[in-house]
């Protein structure tokens, strides 16, 4: 029996959508057992099919950080409760759509690392404008200060994630996000890391410095950078795409003529929108930990959360944690 | 007589477009004198109207940096020549569409600062999705390491630029780009700067931390940050907008039905595209120097470069340099 802990609170779009998705997943996957942390009464009410392979942990406190990440350990919350359940029940995975900062902090505090010297990282799966090409970005906001060694270790780990969970290509390519593609450009850290990448023993092809445009065009499979640049890149890209689409919607609804034109384009525009919809790119992994840890999007609807659960399942079926552990041990021999 | 130095080489779109724009500007503004640095024969060939208020400095060497910004001083180039002309002729302004890194480096090396303790910054004018709302971003790539004091000084200087050159609003708003809006988030530098902003004597309204989405939506007039985050933000936003539009173009040309629909939307889409076209947002200022310094877009066509020249003219007419000097002196009294 595979076990997944689900934090149901903290979703911008409400708890119901997550409960529905979780029950649907449990109903369809009888070899899985789900620990649902949230409003007990509400879960029972929605569970009209009497799905049996679940256990409810009643929790009604939303997580809320005011001044420091360590607060997550001091206040009662469904998210903290979920991490306690993960440990006590020795579950395989944990998933939440709550606050990224809180979730990442709790993951770091509560779950063992795969290797003591490798920092965990917040790693979303992102769509690129190169059709079908997905990329992993790390770190997207959890680690603000990093070393050259950390960045190279992340590239190695992300390569395993990519091959195992996204596409088993022979050659995985990695780029280092920078403010220019020339070797002399960027911070001292980036210059040092660029040199070290070129001489280190890698399980990927290092493509050198990468500008945002290269990343957006899907030139590489994995983009590494510190948490500040990664977060700014991720949020700027997400916001730009969403805002352009919103502006276009305004044009399409402007008058009858435009509405008619939009109708003709409807099918293609829908396909386009879906391609860049977070619900179809999946959640973010917290990479480098001894459990499967997935952060679903903060405003997940039922479909988005169900997809994220499938993503968790995929990682469990592929034995992600064991494969990673073995590979990392081999590097350090 | 107002004097502008124009570096004509280093334009991705070719020298001809810049020559045309410069001659048109000189022809229309007889109280201006233009020093044109580029291929003498080509300029003479294009100057069929025999525009008289220009002087040509023949230069045929493109600038090219391989390993360090200081190279710009050691190799012959039209850009270096332009900076020498600026000094020798005591001109008011300099403009180029060449490599940003080289242009910024030469500006820093060759032009006096307005105040010895205030670092110059690369400051583009950007469009936001809030119609009509423009924002200034600094620094967008020239200063990688900054202090809290520098960031606050930049906000003060940019406020003067905004009022003088973009819109003379009573209240100018400033935000500090960060990986979250909560006070505890971000680098130590950002946390320190956030505190200092709140207690410093400002000529603007400080709005606190700003995420990329807030900036893109035009929540503030001025966005301050270090050159790394600023560069990643600027390039990610530019690339995202351009790439979405490119993908849409693909949809519009896909088949006859779509082509017909695109035809109906043509006028509105064109207006939309123009709003986010760099040619209409203008060039970037190098702020904090004793001359008017404008970097036009790297692939300027004739229209874009003509607009950038108008931007230079606007700054000269408004006495930008003198106004800034006086204000900065007053702060330090």
XYZ file of C-alpha atoms in Angstrom:
666
model
C 0.000 0.000 0.000
C 1.415 3.386 -1.081
C 0.614 6.242 1.249
C 0.070 9.941 0.420
C -0.618 12.735 2.918
C -2.819 15.547 1.624
C -3.016 19.002 3.236
C -6.473 20.211 2.228
C -6.467 23.650 3.774
C -4.637 26.709 2.501
C -5.992 26.460 -1.048
C -6.928 29.830 -2.543
C -9.756 28.216 -4.475
C -11.230 26.526 -1.394
C -11.058 23.122 0.262
C -13.911 21.435 -1.624
C -12.029 21.197 -4.910
C -9.131 19.413 -3.208
C -11.423 17.034 -1.357
C -13.190 16.105 -4.595
C -9.893 15.486 -6.382
C -8.505 13.439 -3.478
C -11.592 11.243 -3.209
C -11.629 10.700 -6.974
C -7.957 9.701 -6.828
C -8.494 7.338 -3.876
C -11.537 5.801 -5.556
C -9.568 5.120 -8.737
C -6.407 3.889 -7.008
C -7.259 1.182 -4.511
C -3.591 0.340 -3.965
C -3.101 3.824 -2.487
C -4.059 5.093 0.954
C -4.696 8.809 1.473
C -4.379 10.711 4.762
C -6.614 13.744 4.397
C -5.868 16.658 6.727
C -8.714 19.191 6.831
C -12.307 19.778 7.978
C -13.557 16.327 8.952
C -17.248 17.122 8.583
C -16.770 18.615 5.147
C -14.753 15.643 3.914
C -17.393 13.218 5.213
C -20.130 15.229 3.561
C -18.425 15.209 0.182
C -17.489 11.497 0.453
C -20.885 10.277 -0.764
C -19.301 7.243 -2.423
C -17.947 6.143 0.965
C -14.411 5.806 -0.380
C -12.655 3.568 2.122
C -8.914 3.901 1.474
C -8.661 7.225 3.275
C -8.146 8.381 6.847
C -9.227 11.829 8.017
C -7.218 14.023 10.385
C -9.419 16.847 11.530
C -7.639 20.195 11.326
C -9.132 23.627 10.877
C -6.195 25.983 11.297
C -4.772 27.757 8.287
C -1.072 28.379 8.278
C 0.020 31.994 8.459
C 3.551 33.384 8.642
C 4.048 36.899 9.885
C 7.691 37.427 10.640
C 9.843 34.333 10.177
C 9.757 30.921 8.485
C 10.343 29.215 11.852
C 6.816 30.256 12.878
C 5.547 27.271 10.897
C 6.851 25.023 13.671
C 5.315 26.989 16.534
C 1.709 27.395 15.420
C -0.921 24.705 14.990
C -1.904 24.302 11.354
C -3.203 21.658 8.966
C 0.080 21.893 7.121
C 2.165 21.166 10.209
C -0.259 18.369 11.101
C 0.201 16.914 7.603
C 3.964 16.771 8.083
C 3.506 15.053 11.443
C 1.230 12.476 9.810
C 3.822 11.935 7.066
C 6.348 10.990 9.744
C 4.105 9.047 12.118
C 2.517 6.962 9.348
C 5.772 6.676 7.393
C 3.933 7.753 4.256
C 5.621 7.979 0.850
C 4.576 11.453 -0.189
C 3.042 14.739 0.881
C 1.128 17.282 -1.189
C -0.319 20.734 -0.486
C -1.499 23.754 -2.434
C -0.808 26.110 0.468
C 1.727 28.908 0.908
C 4.968 27.979 -0.891
C 7.186 29.548 1.740
C 5.525 27.716 4.617
C 5.418 24.421 2.732
C 9.062 24.635 1.719
C 10.135 25.584 5.242
C 8.237 22.689 6.779
C 9.669 20.298 4.185
C 13.173 21.450 5.059
C 12.593 21.230 8.826
C 10.605 18.005 8.920
C 11.979 15.714 6.198
C 15.469 14.241 5.998
C 17.695 15.196 3.113
C 18.741 12.585 0.563
C 22.314 13.594 1.321
C 23.484 15.854 4.166
C 25.562 18.048 1.843
C 22.903 18.550 -0.812
C 20.427 21.329 -0.084
C 16.813 20.710 -1.045
C 15.345 23.033 -3.683
C 11.967 24.308 -4.850
C 11.663 23.006 -8.412
C 8.631 23.765 -10.607
C 7.926 22.067 -13.926
C 7.443 24.809 -16.504
C 6.050 24.986 -20.025
C 8.198 26.623 -22.721
C 7.142 28.124 -26.045
C 8.851 25.191 -27.751
C 5.870 22.856 -28.096
C 6.112 19.775 -25.906
C 9.370 20.901 -24.278
C 9.114 21.183 -20.511
C 11.797 22.517 -18.244
C 12.702 22.164 -14.600
C 13.732 25.335 -12.793
C 15.674 25.256 -9.552
C 15.749 26.993 -7.217
C 12.572 29.025 -7.576
C 12.588 30.781 -4.224
C 13.626 28.604 -1.293
C 17.409 29.111 -1.235
C 18.566 32.695 -1.516
C 22.264 32.089 -0.874
C 23.853 29.226 -2.716
C 27.334 28.000 -3.582
C 28.745 26.822 -6.867
C 28.747 23.264 -5.501
C 25.047 23.457 -4.636
C 24.134 24.658 -8.127
C 26.023 21.785 -9.751
C 24.496 19.210 -7.392
C 21.056 20.570 -8.240
C 21.719 20.109 -11.940
C 22.694 16.487 -11.288
C 19.602 15.762 -9.193
C 17.254 17.550 -11.578
C 18.658 15.438 -14.409
C 17.439 12.318 -12.596
C 14.006 13.886 -12.002
C 13.767 14.837 -15.664
C 14.695 11.384 -16.983
C 12.516 9.546 -14.502
C 9.420 11.756 -14.410
C 9.288 13.909 -17.537
C 11.080 12.300 -20.442
C 13.767 9.691 -20.550
C 16.024 11.413 -23.084
C 19.591 10.245 -23.441
C 21.013 13.755 -23.263
C 19.648 16.170 -20.706
C 20.777 19.776 -21.160
C 21.420 22.275 -18.376
C 21.872 26.057 -18.454
C 22.871 28.549 -15.778
C 20.508 31.556 -15.715
C 22.505 34.744 -16.160
C 22.220 38.391 -17.182
C 24.096 37.715 -20.405
C 25.400 34.773 -22.381
C 29.045 35.906 -22.482
C 31.424 34.226 -20.043
C 32.552 37.481 -18.402
C 29.009 38.566 -17.513
C 27.147 38.037 -14.256
C 27.921 37.709 -10.566
C 31.173 36.270 -9.230
C 29.201 33.204 -8.130
C 27.912 32.671 -11.663
C 31.359 33.109 -13.173
C 32.851 30.582 -10.757
C 29.967 28.150 -11.286
C 30.227 28.457 -15.070
C 33.886 27.420 -14.857
C 33.180 24.564 -12.451
C 30.342 23.228 -14.599
C 32.769 22.931 -17.505
C 35.237 20.781 -15.571
C 32.895 18.743 -13.352
C 31.851 15.168 -14.061
C 28.237 15.548 -15.157
C 25.288 13.313 -16.004
C 24.027 16.062 -18.356
C 25.260 18.358 -21.142
C 26.160 21.796 -19.803
C 25.076 24.514 -22.243
C 26.641 27.501 -20.437
C 25.006 30.779 -19.460
C 21.393 31.198 -20.399
C 19.340 34.391 -20.734
C 15.619 34.403 -19.875
C 14.710 34.379 -23.565
C 16.644 31.131 -24.121
C 14.894 29.524 -21.167
C 11.445 30.644 -22.334
C 12.192 29.245 -25.793
C 12.999 25.872 -24.216
C 16.660 25.744 -25.227
C 17.478 23.483 -22.277
C 15.758 20.926 -20.063
C 17.004 22.279 -16.754
C 17.647 25.857 -15.620
C 19.696 26.326 -12.444
C 20.067 29.555 -10.478
C 19.724 30.889 -6.939
C 16.299 31.320 -5.361
C 16.107 35.048 -5.995
C 16.749 35.046 -9.740
C 14.717 31.844 -10.106
C 11.732 33.315 -8.301
C 11.830 36.585 -10.260
C 12.117 34.634 -13.521
C 9.253 32.257 -12.682
C 6.876 34.932 -11.440
C 7.654 37.379 -14.242
C 7.047 34.720 -16.877
C 3.811 33.516 -15.272
C 2.494 37.025 -14.808
C 3.441 38.155 -18.319
C 1.684 35.222 -19.982
C -1.418 35.619 -17.826
C -1.586 39.351 -18.361
C -1.192 39.183 -22.128
C -4.014 36.645 -22.258
C -6.168 38.872 -20.054
C -5.563 41.854 -22.332
C -6.451 39.760 -25.360
C -9.657 38.660 -23.693
C -10.517 42.339 -23.354
C -10.033 42.745 -27.113
C -12.125 39.664 -27.887
C -15.081 40.921 -25.855
C -14.832 44.515 -27.062
C -17.638 44.400 -29.627
C -19.744 42.042 -31.711
C -17.292 41.933 -34.581
C -14.448 40.921 -32.271
C -16.647 38.378 -30.496
C -17.380 36.780 -33.827
C -13.678 36.671 -34.719
C -12.850 35.171 -31.326
C -15.470 32.496 -31.949
C -13.685 31.479 -35.146
C -10.400 31.232 -33.274
C -11.884 29.627 -30.181
C -10.559 26.105 -30.589
C -7.004 27.176 -31.344
C -6.948 29.789 -28.606
C -8.205 27.265 -26.090
C -5.450 24.844 -27.027
C -2.948 27.661 -26.699
C -4.251 28.671 -23.280
C -4.175 25.094 -22.039
C -0.571 24.733 -23.019
C 0.430 27.535 -20.680
C -2.098 26.770 -17.987
C -0.366 25.819 -14.733
C -2.942 23.036 -14.364
C -1.312 21.181 -17.211
C 2.317 21.760 -16.326
C 1.888 20.194 -12.885
C 3.018 21.137 -9.413
C 6.496 21.926 -8.152
C 8.741 19.319 -6.575
C 10.718 19.985 -3.442
C 13.794 18.181 -4.708
C 16.493 16.536 -2.618
C 14.357 15.120 0.201
C 13.782 11.586 1.411
C 10.076 11.644 0.471
C 8.105 12.648 -2.596
C 7.091 16.253 -1.937
C 4.817 18.148 -4.324
C 3.480 21.677 -4.064
C 0.323 22.092 -6.160
C -0.577 25.519 -7.508
C -1.977 27.957 -4.926
C -5.284 28.367 -6.689
C -5.806 24.777 -7.739
C -9.209 23.680 -8.905
C -10.257 20.047 -8.774
C -8.629 19.215 -12.120
C -5.324 20.862 -11.200
C -5.134 19.063 -7.886
C -6.052 15.739 -9.432
C -3.198 16.200 -11.936
C -0.818 17.004 -9.098
C -1.884 13.782 -7.348
C -1.138 11.900 -10.573
C 2.266 13.549 -10.540
C 2.841 12.247 -7.001
C 1.716 8.795 -8.075
C 4.091 8.834 -11.041
C 7.011 9.674 -8.736
C 6.071 6.879 -6.312
C 5.618 4.286 -9.078
C 8.978 5.206 -10.562
C 10.617 4.734 -7.151
C 11.956 8.281 -7.272
C 13.312 8.409 -3.711
C 15.161 5.079 -3.915
C 16.628 5.787 -7.345
C 17.874 9.198 -6.228
C 19.403 7.829 -3.048
C 21.296 5.123 -4.913
C 22.592 7.517 -7.566
C 23.737 10.088 -5.013
C 25.567 7.395 -3.045
C 27.338 6.361 -6.233
C 28.543 9.963 -6.872
C 30.044 10.124 -3.415
C 31.882 6.830 -3.623
C 22.950 75.390 -29.966
C 22.205 72.049 -28.278
C 24.589 69.241 -29.157
C 23.941 65.506 -29.445
C 26.506 62.808 -30.229
C 25.167 59.799 -32.134
C 26.936 56.437 -32.310
C 25.646 54.983 -35.575
C 27.393 51.619 -35.565
C 26.492 48.603 -33.455
C 22.815 48.601 -34.455
C 21.449 45.099 -35.043
C 19.111 46.451 -37.707
C 21.911 48.221 -39.601
C 23.400 51.694 -39.774
C 21.124 53.114 -42.497
C 18.054 53.298 -40.271
C 19.937 55.324 -37.668
C 21.401 57.670 -40.284
C 17.939 58.321 -41.737
C 16.487 59.033 -38.304
C 19.385 61.306 -37.342
C 19.194 63.331 -40.550
C 15.427 63.680 -40.212
C 15.885 64.892 -36.634
C 18.617 67.370 -37.605
C 16.536 68.648 -40.531
C 13.551 69.284 -38.274
C 15.526 70.770 -35.371
C 17.770 73.538 -36.648
C 18.648 74.621 -33.088
C 20.356 71.247 -32.594
C 23.746 70.108 -33.838
C 24.420 66.401 -34.342
C 27.821 64.694 -34.266
C 27.412 61.527 -36.293
C 29.970 58.800 -35.645
C 29.937 56.113 -38.355
C 30.726 55.370 -42.005
C 31.365 58.799 -43.543
C 30.649 57.762 -47.131
C 27.365 56.129 -46.210
C 26.180 59.151 -44.212
C 27.062 61.482 -47.106
C 25.259 59.221 -49.562
C 22.071 59.182 -47.493
C 22.214 62.937 -46.789
C 20.563 63.868 -50.079
C 18.902 66.921 -48.507
C 22.357 68.250 -47.574
C 21.378 68.730 -43.947
C 23.926 71.190 -42.589
C 23.682 71.058 -38.798
C 25.710 67.850 -38.564
C 29.363 66.920 -38.365
C 30.627 63.476 -39.371
C 33.322 61.546 -37.523
C 34.388 58.649 -39.678
C 34.568 55.408 -37.715
C 34.169 51.887 -38.964
C 35.033 49.737 -35.955
C 32.299 47.880 -34.141
C 32.711 47.472 -30.417
C 33.204 43.938 -29.162
C 33.848 42.774 -25.604
C 35.344 39.351 -25.043
C 36.499 39.102 -21.487
C 36.077 42.275 -19.471
C 34.186 45.580 -19.548
C 37.489 47.485 -19.426
C 38.190 46.301 -22.982
C 35.927 49.094 -24.199
C 38.678 51.563 -23.320
C 41.467 49.668 -25.040
C 40.026 48.999 -28.489
C 39.166 51.498 -31.194
C 35.418 51.656 -31.800
C 32.758 54.082 -32.976
C 31.285 53.948 -29.495
C 34.526 54.948 -27.797
C 34.995 57.665 -30.449
C 31.485 58.943 -29.698
C 32.337 59.320 -26.013
C 35.515 61.175 -26.926
C 33.521 63.532 -29.152
C 31.050 64.074 -26.313
C 33.895 65.294 -24.144
C 35.895 67.246 -26.728
C 32.876 69.069 -28.110
C 31.267 69.462 -24.690
C 28.012 68.118 -26.116
C 24.816 67.791 -24.064
C 23.891 64.228 -24.819
C 24.977 60.915 -26.285
C 22.885 58.156 -27.822
C 23.635 54.670 -29.147
C 21.750 51.482 -29.964
C 24.849 49.335 -29.456
C 25.720 46.712 -26.843
C 24.217 47.721 -23.477
C 27.142 46.419 -21.476
C 29.718 48.307 -23.521
C 27.644 51.495 -23.607
C 27.029 51.438 -19.865
C 30.687 50.733 -19.118
C 31.847 53.606 -21.326
C 29.279 55.935 -19.738
C 30.575 55.036 -16.292
C 34.229 55.425 -17.280
C 33.933 58.522 -19.438
C 31.229 60.739 -17.896
C 31.325 62.406 -14.495
C 28.754 61.421 -11.920
C 26.180 63.946 -10.742
C 27.376 63.186 -7.229
C 30.438 61.134 -6.258
C 28.496 58.944 -3.828
C 25.611 58.158 -6.161
C 26.239 55.271 -8.555
C 24.875 55.641 -12.070
C 22.229 53.106 -13.125
C 20.816 51.573 -16.298
C 17.157 52.671 -16.288
C 14.729 51.620 -19.024
C 11.258 53.098 -19.462
C 8.802 50.189 -19.519
C 5.169 49.749 -20.519
C 2.821 48.099 -18.019
C -0.506 46.376 -18.637
C -2.200 49.308 -16.905
C -2.972 51.438 -19.953
C -0.967 54.647 -20.104
C 1.055 53.790 -16.986
C 4.771 53.696 -17.624
C 7.395 52.650 -15.134
C 11.083 53.225 -14.652
C 13.178 50.230 -13.651
C 16.596 50.587 -12.063
C 19.004 48.989 -12.157
C 18.459 46.775 -15.160
C 21.884 45.182 -15.408
C 24.763 47.578 -14.796
C 25.244 47.311 -11.019
C 25.297 43.783 -9.672
C 26.295 44.625 -6.094
C 24.448 47.482 -4.458
C 23.888 48.849 -0.979
C 20.694 49.937 0.703
C 21.832 53.555 0.375
C 22.314 53.195 -3.372
C 18.831 51.742 -3.837
C 17.249 54.637 -1.946
C 19.279 57.231 -3.846
C 18.164 55.640 -7.108
C 14.522 55.945 -6.071
C 15.071 59.664 -5.376
C 16.786 60.309 -8.689
C 14.289 58.253 -10.685
C 11.484 60.289 -9.087
C 12.976 63.416 -10.665
C 13.296 61.703 -14.039
C 9.685 60.543 -13.847
C 8.278 63.965 -12.965
C 10.400 65.796 -15.473
C 10.294 63.448 -18.440
C 7.315 61.119 -18.144
C 4.505 62.665 -16.140
C 4.526 65.427 -13.590
C 2.356 63.709 -10.972
C 2.307 65.047 -7.460
C 2.833 61.632 -5.899
C 5.368 59.291 -7.402
C 5.260 55.728 -6.049
C 8.221 53.427 -5.576
C 8.424 49.673 -4.923
C 11.339 47.394 -4.075
C 11.336 44.263 -6.278
C 11.279 41.174 -4.074
C 10.448 37.470 -4.058
C 7.399 38.095 -1.871
C 5.400 40.992 -0.523
C 5.751 40.083 3.159
C 8.318 42.024 5.167
C 10.241 38.932 6.277
C 10.832 37.679 2.731
C 13.848 38.254 0.506
C 17.564 38.837 0.868
C 19.141 40.530 3.884
C 19.847 43.529 1.649
C 16.169 43.808 0.709
C 15.058 43.505 4.326
C 17.476 46.216 5.405
C 16.503 48.443 2.473
C 12.797 47.965 3.160
C 13.324 49.231 6.706
C 15.472 52.148 5.606
C 12.970 53.208 2.949
C 10.317 53.498 5.643
C 12.360 55.887 7.792
C 14.211 57.889 5.122
C 13.170 61.338 3.957
C 11.739 60.699 0.507
C 10.458 62.723 -2.446
C 8.159 59.768 -3.287
C 5.662 57.403 -1.671
C 7.281 54.104 -0.726
C 4.914 51.194 -1.395
C 7.049 48.414 0.098
C 8.032 45.108 -1.444
C 6.754 44.420 -4.916
C 6.400 41.116 -6.741
C 6.881 40.927 -10.528
C 3.103 40.713 -11.050
C 2.560 44.035 -9.233
C 5.217 45.686 -11.372
C 3.776 44.310 -14.621
C 0.333 45.565 -13.589
C 1.766 49.065 -13.117
C 1.156 49.343 -9.373
C 4.039 51.791 -9.007
C 5.907 54.354 -11.092
C 9.389 53.242 -10.133
C 10.800 49.786 -9.435
C 14.191 49.594 -7.707
C 16.378 46.515 -7.390
C 19.927 45.345 -8.012
C 21.160 44.804 -11.558
C 20.734 41.038 -11.495
C 17.081 40.886 -10.457
C 16.318 43.940 -12.608
C 17.894 42.397 -15.678
C 16.148 39.041 -15.200
C 12.827 40.832 -14.686
C 13.220 43.075 -17.746
C 14.370 40.342 -20.092
C 11.818 37.791 -18.890
C 8.984 40.270 -19.356
C 10.171 41.371 -22.811
C 10.709 37.818 -23.975
C 7.383 36.564 -22.602
C 5.381 39.295 -24.328
C 7.221 38.840 -27.613
C 6.895 35.067 -27.523
C 3.172 35.085 -26.756
C 2.622 37.439 -29.678
C 4.726 35.204 -31.926
C 2.695 32.149 -30.932
C -0.531 34.034 -31.610
C 0.746 35.025 -35.031
C 1.195 31.322 -35.710
C -2.462 30.768 -34.824
C -3.626 33.680 -36.989
C -1.830 32.351 -40.064
C -2.776 28.728 -39.499
C -5.621 28.544 -42.019
C -8.045 30.668 -44.016
C -10.674 30.778 -41.265
C -8.138 32.057 -38.759
C -6.746 34.544 -41.261
C -10.223 35.945 -41.725
C -10.747 36.216 -37.956
C -7.367 37.938 -37.566
C -8.423 40.407 -40.238
C -11.467 41.367 -38.180
C -9.281 41.890 -35.113
C -6.460 43.564 -37.010
C -6.945 47.133 -35.833
C -7.262 46.229 -32.162
C -4.386 43.770 -32.258
C -2.171 46.336 -33.928
C -2.950 48.878 -31.195
C -2.207 46.217 -28.593
C 1.109 45.326 -30.197
C 2.137 48.960 -30.461
C 1.514 49.488 -26.778
C 4.101 46.867 -25.886
C 6.459 47.617 -28.725
C 9.803 48.864 -27.414
C 9.724 51.501 -30.161
C 6.975 53.293 -28.323
C 8.275 52.980 -24.790
C 11.561 54.672 -25.675
C 15.166 53.990 -24.856
C 16.821 53.451 -21.501
C 18.469 56.272 -19.581
C 21.816 55.898 -17.913
C 20.774 57.807 -14.811
C 23.032 59.707 -12.445
C 25.511 61.154 -14.930
C 26.451 64.700 -15.829
C 25.120 64.369 -19.402
C 21.942 63.099 -20.986
C 22.699 59.475 -21.871
C 20.206 57.331 -23.781
C 20.536 53.749 -24.953
C 18.144 53.045 -27.828
C 16.917 49.500 -28.417
C 19.475 47.140 -29.949
C 17.409 46.429 -33.040
C 16.099 49.933 -33.615
C 14.530 50.774 -36.915
C 14.327 54.328 -38.173
C 11.125 55.105 -36.238
C 12.480 53.687 -32.961
C 15.695 55.672 -33.232
C 13.864 58.863 -34.150
C 11.699 58.423 -31.013
C 14.820 57.907 -28.928
C 16.255 61.136 -30.337
C 13.019 62.904 -29.347
C 13.503 61.443 -25.878
C 16.996 62.963 -25.760
C 15.599 66.279 -26.938
C 12.921 66.221 -24.257
C 15.553 65.686 -21.572
C 17.699 68.540 -22.911
C 14.758 70.946 -23.200
C 13.701 70.150 -19.641
C 17.220 70.895 -18.424
C 17.459 67.422 -16.893
C 21.121 67.553 -15.910
C 20.919 70.972 -14.228
C 17.709 70.172 -12.374
C 19.151 66.900 -11.068
C 22.401 68.533 -9.950
C 20.566 71.236 -8.031
C 18.227 68.775 -6.312
C 21.011 66.429 -5.316
C 23.003 69.316 -3.855
C 19.950 70.283 -1.805
C 19.664 66.725 -0.357
C 23.237 66.819 0.786
C 22.995 70.214 2.471
